Every structure is written in structure tokens, then in C-alpha cells.
Coordinates of C-alpha atoms in Angstrom, one line a residue:
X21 CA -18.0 25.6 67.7
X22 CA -21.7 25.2 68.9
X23 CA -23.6 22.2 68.7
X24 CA -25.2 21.5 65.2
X25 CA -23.0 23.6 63.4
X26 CA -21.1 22.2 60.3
X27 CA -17.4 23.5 59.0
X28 CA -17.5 24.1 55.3
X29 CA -15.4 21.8 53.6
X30 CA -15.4 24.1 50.4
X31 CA -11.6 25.0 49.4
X32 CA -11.4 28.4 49.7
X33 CA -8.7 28.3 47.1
X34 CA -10.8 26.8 44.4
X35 CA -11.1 29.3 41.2
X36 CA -14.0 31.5 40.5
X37 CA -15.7 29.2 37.6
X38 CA -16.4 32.3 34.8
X39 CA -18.8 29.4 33.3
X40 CA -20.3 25.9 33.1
X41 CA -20.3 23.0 30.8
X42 CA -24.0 23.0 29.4
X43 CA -23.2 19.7 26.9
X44 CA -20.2 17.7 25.9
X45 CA -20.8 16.3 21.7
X46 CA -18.8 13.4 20.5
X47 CA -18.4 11.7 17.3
X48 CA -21.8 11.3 15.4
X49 CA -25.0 9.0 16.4
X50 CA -26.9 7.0 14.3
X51 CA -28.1 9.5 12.9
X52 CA -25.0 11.4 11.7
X53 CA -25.3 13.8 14.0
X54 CA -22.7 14.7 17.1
X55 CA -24.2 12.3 20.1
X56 CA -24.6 14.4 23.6
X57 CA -23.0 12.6 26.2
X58 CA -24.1 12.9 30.0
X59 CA -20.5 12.7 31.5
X60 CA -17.1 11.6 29.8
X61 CA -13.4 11.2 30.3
X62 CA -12.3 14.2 28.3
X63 CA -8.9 12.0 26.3
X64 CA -8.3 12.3 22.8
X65 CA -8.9 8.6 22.4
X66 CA -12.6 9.9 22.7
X67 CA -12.5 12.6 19.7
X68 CA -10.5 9.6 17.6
X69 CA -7.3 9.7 18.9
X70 CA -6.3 12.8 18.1
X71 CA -2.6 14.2 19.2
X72 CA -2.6 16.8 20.9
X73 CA -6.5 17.1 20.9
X74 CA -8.2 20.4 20.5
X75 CA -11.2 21.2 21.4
X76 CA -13.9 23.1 20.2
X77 CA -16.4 25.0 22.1
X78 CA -19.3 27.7 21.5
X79 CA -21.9 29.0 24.3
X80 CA -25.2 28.5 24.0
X81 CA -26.0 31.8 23.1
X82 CA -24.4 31.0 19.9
X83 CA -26.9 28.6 19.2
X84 CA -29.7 31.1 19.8
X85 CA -28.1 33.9 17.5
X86 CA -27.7 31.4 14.8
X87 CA -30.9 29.9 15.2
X88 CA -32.8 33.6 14.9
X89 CA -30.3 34.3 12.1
X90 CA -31.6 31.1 9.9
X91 CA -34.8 31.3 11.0
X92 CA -34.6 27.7 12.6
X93 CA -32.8 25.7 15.0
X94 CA -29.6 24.4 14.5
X95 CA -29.0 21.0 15.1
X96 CA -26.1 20.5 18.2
X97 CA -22.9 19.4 16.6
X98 CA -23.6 21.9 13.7
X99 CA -20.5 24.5 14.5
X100 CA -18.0 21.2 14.6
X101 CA -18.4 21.7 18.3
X102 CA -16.9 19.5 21.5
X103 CA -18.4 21.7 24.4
X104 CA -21.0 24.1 24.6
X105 CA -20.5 26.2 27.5
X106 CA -23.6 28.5 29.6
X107 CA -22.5 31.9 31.0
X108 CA -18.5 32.2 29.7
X109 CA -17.8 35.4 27.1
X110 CA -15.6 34.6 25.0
X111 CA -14.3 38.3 24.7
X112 CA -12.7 38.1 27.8
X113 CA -10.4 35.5 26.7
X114 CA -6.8 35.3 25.5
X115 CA -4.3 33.3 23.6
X116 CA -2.8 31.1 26.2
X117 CA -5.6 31.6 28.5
X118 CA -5.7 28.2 31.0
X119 CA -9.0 26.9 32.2
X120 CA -10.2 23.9 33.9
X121 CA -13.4 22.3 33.0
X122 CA -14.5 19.6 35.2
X123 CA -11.2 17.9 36.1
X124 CA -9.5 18.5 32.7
X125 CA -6.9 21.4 31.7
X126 CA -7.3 23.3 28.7
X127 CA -5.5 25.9 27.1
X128 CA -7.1 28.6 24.5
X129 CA -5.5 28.1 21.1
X130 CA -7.7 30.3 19.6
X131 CA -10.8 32.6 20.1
X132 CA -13.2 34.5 18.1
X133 CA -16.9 36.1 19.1
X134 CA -18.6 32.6 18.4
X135 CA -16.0 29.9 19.0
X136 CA -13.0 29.1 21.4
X137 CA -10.6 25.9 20.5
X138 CA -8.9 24.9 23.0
X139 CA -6.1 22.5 24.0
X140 CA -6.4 19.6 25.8
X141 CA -3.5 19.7 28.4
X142 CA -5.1 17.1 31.0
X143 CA -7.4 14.7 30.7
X144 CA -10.1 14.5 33.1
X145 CA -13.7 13.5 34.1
X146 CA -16.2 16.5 32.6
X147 CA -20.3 16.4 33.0
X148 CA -22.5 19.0 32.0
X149 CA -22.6 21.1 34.8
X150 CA -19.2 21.0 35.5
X151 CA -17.6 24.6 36.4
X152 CA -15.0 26.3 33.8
X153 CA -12.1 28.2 36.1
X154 CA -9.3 30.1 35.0
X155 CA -6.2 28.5 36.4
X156 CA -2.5 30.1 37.1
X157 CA 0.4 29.0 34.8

């Protein structure tokens, strides 16, 4: 290898992500509203201690057709949302569908146009940002 140059240390194995994590909501802030949270472990102690934990998620184009809809903006938390996801169409999943999201494991439950609940298989550390993958199995 010449001088200078770097090998990538990228795994090459690593999903396509088909999406990213724009915000993570938990519980409700002072206000009574779902707090936004800059990076969290993704347990069900977090959402209560619910078991098995299911999460719910919309993209944030859902936010922008309801918002047009009502003629104002809706308020994040809103849809009874966990996750709100950028670039991830929800048409092109199925029941059973695995995904990783950050370092958790999730498994769709149930879809429709404007919502996907998933369940929480793995715990794991999730920031916004982080890339949603399909996974095998």
C-alpha cells in the first residue's frame, strides 16, 4: 500500500440503513409533553417498565402532512410516538420485518401508512442520527 494511504475500516457487511433516527420522545416534561432526548439506552425501564416494550414510531413527514392537514404544527409526542424516523417508508415494510436502530433490535408488530410499532428485541444505545438497517433472522 503507498505511503499516506489509509485502509477503510468500514465493515463491508454492515446493512444498508433504509433510514435514520431523527428524535427519540420519552415520557412527558414539565410541561406534559413527550421530552426529546439527545441519546438513550433504548430498555423498557425507560418507557415505564414495560414487558415486552413496543415501540412506536412515525417519519417526519407525518408530522408535516398532519401539520398542513390541521393547519398548525403538531406538538412532538402528539401521535403517542417513541421514534420519529427521516427517510424510512413505511410501505415497504412487513409484519416480522427486523431492523436495527442504533444498537438496538426491533421487530415490526404492526404497520400502517403513518405509524410503525415495533418490538423491542434488544436493548441498545440509540441517538438521533443513528442508522435503521434491516437485519437477517
Amino acid at each position: 500500500m503507498p505511503a499516506g494511504e489509509t485502509t477503510s475500516t468500514k465493515d463491508s457487511a454492515a446493512p444498508e440503513p433504509v433510514g435514520w433516527v431523527a428524535a427519540i420522545l420519552t415520557g412527558s416534561g414539565e410541561s406534559g409533553r413527550s421530552r426529546v432526548c439527545e441519546i438513550v439506552w433504548l430498555d423498557a425501564e425507560l418507557f415505564g417498565g414495560a414487558d415486552p416494550l413496543e415501540l412506536v414510531a412515525v417519519t417526519e413527514e407525518s408530522y408535516t402532512h398532519l401539520s398542513d392537514k390541521l393547519g398548525q404544527e403538531v406538538a412532538p409526542g402528539l401521535l403517542g410516538e417513541n421514534l420519529v424516523l427521516r427517510e424510512m417508508n413505511f410501505a415497504l415494510l412487513s409484519l416480522g420485518d427486523k431492523f436495527s436502530i442504533g444498537d438496538a433490535k426491533v421487530q415490526v408488530v404492526s404497520v400502517d401508512e403513518n405509524t410503525v410499532r415495533f418490538l423491542l428485541l434488544e436493548e441498545g444505545l440509540v441517538e438521533p442520527g443513528s442508522p435503521v438497517a434491516r437485519v437477517a433472522g
